[in-house]
Short mmCIF file of C-alpha atoms in Angstrom, two decimals:
data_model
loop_
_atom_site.label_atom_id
_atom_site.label_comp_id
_atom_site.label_asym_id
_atom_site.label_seq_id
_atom_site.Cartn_x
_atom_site.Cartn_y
_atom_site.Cartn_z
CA UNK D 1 -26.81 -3.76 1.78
CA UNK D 2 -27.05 -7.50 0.74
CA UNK D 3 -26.28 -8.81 3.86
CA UNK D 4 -29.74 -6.96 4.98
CA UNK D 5 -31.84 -8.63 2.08
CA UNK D 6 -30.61 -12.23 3.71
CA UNK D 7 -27.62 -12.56 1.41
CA UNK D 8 -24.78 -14.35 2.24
CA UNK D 9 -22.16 -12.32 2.70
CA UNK D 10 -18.35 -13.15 3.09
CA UNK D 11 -15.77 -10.39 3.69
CA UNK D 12 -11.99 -11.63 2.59
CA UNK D 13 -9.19 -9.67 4.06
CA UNK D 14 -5.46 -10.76 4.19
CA UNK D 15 -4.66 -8.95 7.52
CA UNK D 16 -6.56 -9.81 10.63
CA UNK D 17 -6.69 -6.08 11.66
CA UNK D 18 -9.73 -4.94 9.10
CA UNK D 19 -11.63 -8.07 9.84
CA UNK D 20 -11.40 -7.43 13.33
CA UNK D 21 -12.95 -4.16 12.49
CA UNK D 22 -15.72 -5.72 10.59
CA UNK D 23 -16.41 -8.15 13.47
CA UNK D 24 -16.44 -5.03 15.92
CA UNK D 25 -18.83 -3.04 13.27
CA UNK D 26 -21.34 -6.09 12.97
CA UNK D 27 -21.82 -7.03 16.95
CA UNK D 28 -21.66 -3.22 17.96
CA UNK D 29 -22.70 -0.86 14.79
CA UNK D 30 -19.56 0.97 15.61
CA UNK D 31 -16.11 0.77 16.00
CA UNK D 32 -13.43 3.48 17.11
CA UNK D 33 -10.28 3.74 14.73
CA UNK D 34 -6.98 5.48 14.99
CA UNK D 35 -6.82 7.92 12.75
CA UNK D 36 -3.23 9.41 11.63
CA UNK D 37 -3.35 13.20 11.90
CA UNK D 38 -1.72 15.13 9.25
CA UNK D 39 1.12 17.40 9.78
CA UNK D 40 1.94 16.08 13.61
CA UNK D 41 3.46 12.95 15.37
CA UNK D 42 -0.57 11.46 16.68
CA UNK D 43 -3.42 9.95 15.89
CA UNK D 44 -7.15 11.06 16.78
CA UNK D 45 -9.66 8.63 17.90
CA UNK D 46 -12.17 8.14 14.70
CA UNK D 47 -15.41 6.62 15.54
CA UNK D 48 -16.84 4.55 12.33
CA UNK D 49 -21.09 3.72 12.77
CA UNK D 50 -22.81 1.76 10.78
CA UNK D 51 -26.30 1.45 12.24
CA UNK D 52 -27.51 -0.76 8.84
CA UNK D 53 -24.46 -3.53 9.99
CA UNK D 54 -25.45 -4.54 13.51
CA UNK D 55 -26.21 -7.86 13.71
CA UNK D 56 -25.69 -8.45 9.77
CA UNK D 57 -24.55 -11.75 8.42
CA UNK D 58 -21.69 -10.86 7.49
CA UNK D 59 -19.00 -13.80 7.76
CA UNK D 60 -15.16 -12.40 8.33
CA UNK D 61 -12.76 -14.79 6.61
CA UNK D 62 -8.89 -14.27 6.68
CA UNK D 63 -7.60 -15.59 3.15
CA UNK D 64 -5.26 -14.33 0.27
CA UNK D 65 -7.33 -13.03 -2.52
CA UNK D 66 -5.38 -14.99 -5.44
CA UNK D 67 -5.95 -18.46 -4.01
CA UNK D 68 -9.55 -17.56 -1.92
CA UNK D 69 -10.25 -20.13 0.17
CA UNK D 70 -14.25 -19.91 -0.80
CA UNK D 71 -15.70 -22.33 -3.87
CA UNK D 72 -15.71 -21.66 -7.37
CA UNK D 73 -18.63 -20.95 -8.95
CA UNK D 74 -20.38 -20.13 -5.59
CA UNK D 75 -20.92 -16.54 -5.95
CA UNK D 76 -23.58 -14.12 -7.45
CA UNK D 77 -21.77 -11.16 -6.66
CA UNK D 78 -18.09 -10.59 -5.96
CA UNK D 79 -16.45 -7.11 -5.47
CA UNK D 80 -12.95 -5.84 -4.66
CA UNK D 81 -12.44 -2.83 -3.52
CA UNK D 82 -8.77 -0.85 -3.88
CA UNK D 83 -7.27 -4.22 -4.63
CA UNK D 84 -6.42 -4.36 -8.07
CA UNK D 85 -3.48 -2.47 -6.91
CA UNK D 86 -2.58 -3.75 -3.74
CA UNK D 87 -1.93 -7.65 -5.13
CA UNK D 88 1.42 -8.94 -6.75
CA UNK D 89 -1.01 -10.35 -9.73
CA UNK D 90 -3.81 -8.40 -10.79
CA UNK D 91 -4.21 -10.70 -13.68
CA UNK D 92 -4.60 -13.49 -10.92
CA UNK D 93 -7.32 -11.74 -9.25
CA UNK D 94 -9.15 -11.27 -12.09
CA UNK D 95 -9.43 -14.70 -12.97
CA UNK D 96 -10.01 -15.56 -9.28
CA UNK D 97 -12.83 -13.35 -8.94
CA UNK D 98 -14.45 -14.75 -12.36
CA UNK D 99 -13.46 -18.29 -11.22
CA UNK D 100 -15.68 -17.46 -8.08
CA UNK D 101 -18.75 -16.41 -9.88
CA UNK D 102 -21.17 -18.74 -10.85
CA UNK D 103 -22.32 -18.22 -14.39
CA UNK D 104 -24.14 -14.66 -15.28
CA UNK D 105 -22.77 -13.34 -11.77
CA UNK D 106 -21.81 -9.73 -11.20
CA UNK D 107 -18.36 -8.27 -10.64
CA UNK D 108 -17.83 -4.73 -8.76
CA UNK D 109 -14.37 -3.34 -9.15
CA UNK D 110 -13.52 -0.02 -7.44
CA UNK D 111 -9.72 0.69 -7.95
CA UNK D 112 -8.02 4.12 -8.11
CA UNK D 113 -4.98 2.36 -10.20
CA UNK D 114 -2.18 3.57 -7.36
CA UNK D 115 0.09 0.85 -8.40
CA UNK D 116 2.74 0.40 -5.87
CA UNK D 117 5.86 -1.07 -6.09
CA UNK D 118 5.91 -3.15 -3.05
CA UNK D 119 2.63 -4.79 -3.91
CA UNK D 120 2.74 -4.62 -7.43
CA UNK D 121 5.84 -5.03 -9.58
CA UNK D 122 5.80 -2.99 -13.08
CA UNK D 123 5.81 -6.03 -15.12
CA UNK D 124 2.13 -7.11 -13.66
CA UNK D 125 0.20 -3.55 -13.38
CA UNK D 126 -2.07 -2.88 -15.67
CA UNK D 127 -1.36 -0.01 -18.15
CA UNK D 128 2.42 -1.09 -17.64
CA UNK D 129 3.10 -4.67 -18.00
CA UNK D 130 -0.68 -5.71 -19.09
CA UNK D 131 -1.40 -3.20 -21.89
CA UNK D 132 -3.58 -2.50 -24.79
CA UNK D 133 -1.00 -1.95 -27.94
CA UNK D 134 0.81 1.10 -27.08
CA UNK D 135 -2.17 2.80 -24.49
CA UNK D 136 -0.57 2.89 -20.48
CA UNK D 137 -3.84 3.41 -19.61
CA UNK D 138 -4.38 1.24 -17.05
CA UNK D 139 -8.28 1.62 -17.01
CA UNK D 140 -8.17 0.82 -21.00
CA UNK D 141 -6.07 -2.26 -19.84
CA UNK D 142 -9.02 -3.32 -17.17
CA UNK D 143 -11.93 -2.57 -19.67
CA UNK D 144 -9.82 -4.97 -22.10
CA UNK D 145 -9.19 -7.77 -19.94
CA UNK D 146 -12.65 -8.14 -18.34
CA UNK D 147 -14.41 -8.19 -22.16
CA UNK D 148 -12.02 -10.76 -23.62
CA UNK D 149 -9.69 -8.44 -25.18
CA UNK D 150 -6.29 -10.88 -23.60
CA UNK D 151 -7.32 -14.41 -24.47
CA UNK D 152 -3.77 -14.99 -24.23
CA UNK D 153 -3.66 -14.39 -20.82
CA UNK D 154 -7.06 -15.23 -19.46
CA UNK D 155 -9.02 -16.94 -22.34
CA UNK D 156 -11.87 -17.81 -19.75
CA UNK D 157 -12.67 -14.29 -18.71
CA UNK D 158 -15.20 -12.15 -20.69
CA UNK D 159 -17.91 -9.80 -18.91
CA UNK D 160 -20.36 -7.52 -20.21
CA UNK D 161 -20.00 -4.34 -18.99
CA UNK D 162 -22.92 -2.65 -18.00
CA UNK D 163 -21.55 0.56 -15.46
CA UNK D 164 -18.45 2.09 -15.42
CA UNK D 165 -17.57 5.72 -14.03
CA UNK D 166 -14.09 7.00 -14.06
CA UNK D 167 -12.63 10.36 -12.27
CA UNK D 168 -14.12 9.53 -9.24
CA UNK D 169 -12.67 11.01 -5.74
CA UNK D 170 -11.14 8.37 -4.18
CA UNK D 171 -10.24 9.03 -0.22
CA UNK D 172 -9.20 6.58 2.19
CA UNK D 173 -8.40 7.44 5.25
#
């Protein structure tokens, strides 16, 4: 937890509703959370703890990840978690998220590439619109873009790769 080591931490959301959350997680070290229950018209009450986040300094901010209202070149670390395919311009977020990073800084992507078409038009996604020659792999596309494989398209962004796991579960509830 790098808000526990004294980091500073910022958590970017769009919608109010998870950073509320957060907020609720961080003064309490639990929050309570509707959760839909499959196969019938209600929700159960779903209690999240996080004993580690009490009192972390964690600091909420509501923003749009493709124009972050944080510094570039501020960061050591930035992350995004499922939102490659929840923005209009994954592209944009990339180069964002490197934009943020001061130099040598680490990037953590988690995405489980569920394109959808509200969020994401086909032109954009990668594996569809962003490709590597022929491949619709959209992991192949990622893997290309963050190593300078697109200069055309983002001829400042080139990472070293040192982790990457694929066929992961991925459950959100």
């Amino acid at each position: 937890d790098w808000a526990a080591r004294g980091a500073r931490v910022f958590a970017l959301d769009f919608e109010l509703g998870p950073l509320r959350l957060l907020s609720t997680l961080l003064r309490q070290g639990q929050a309570s959370v509707p959760r839909w229950r499959h196969g019938s018209n209600d929700y159960l009450s779903h209690v999240l703890r996080n004993p580690g986040a009490k009192g972390a300094a964690v600091l909420p901010i509501a923003g749009d990840a493709l124009g972050p209202p944080l510094g570039a070149g501020g960061l050591r670390v930035a992350s995004a978690f499922n939102l490659l395919d929840n923005v209009d311009q994954p592209l944009v977020l990339i180069r964002q998220l490197h934009a943020l990073l001061e130099p040598g800084g680490t990037l953590v992507l988690m995405t489980p590439y569920d394109f959808v078409s509200r969020c994401t038009p086909p032109e954009h996604r990668l594996g569809e619109g962003i490709r590597v020659g022929d491949d619709p792999d959209p992991a192949a596309a990622l893997r290309a873009l963050l190593t300078g494989g697109f200069p055309e398209l983002a001829p400042e962004v080139c990472f070293e790769i040192t982790h990457e796991r694929e066929s992961l579960p991925w459950v959100l509830p």
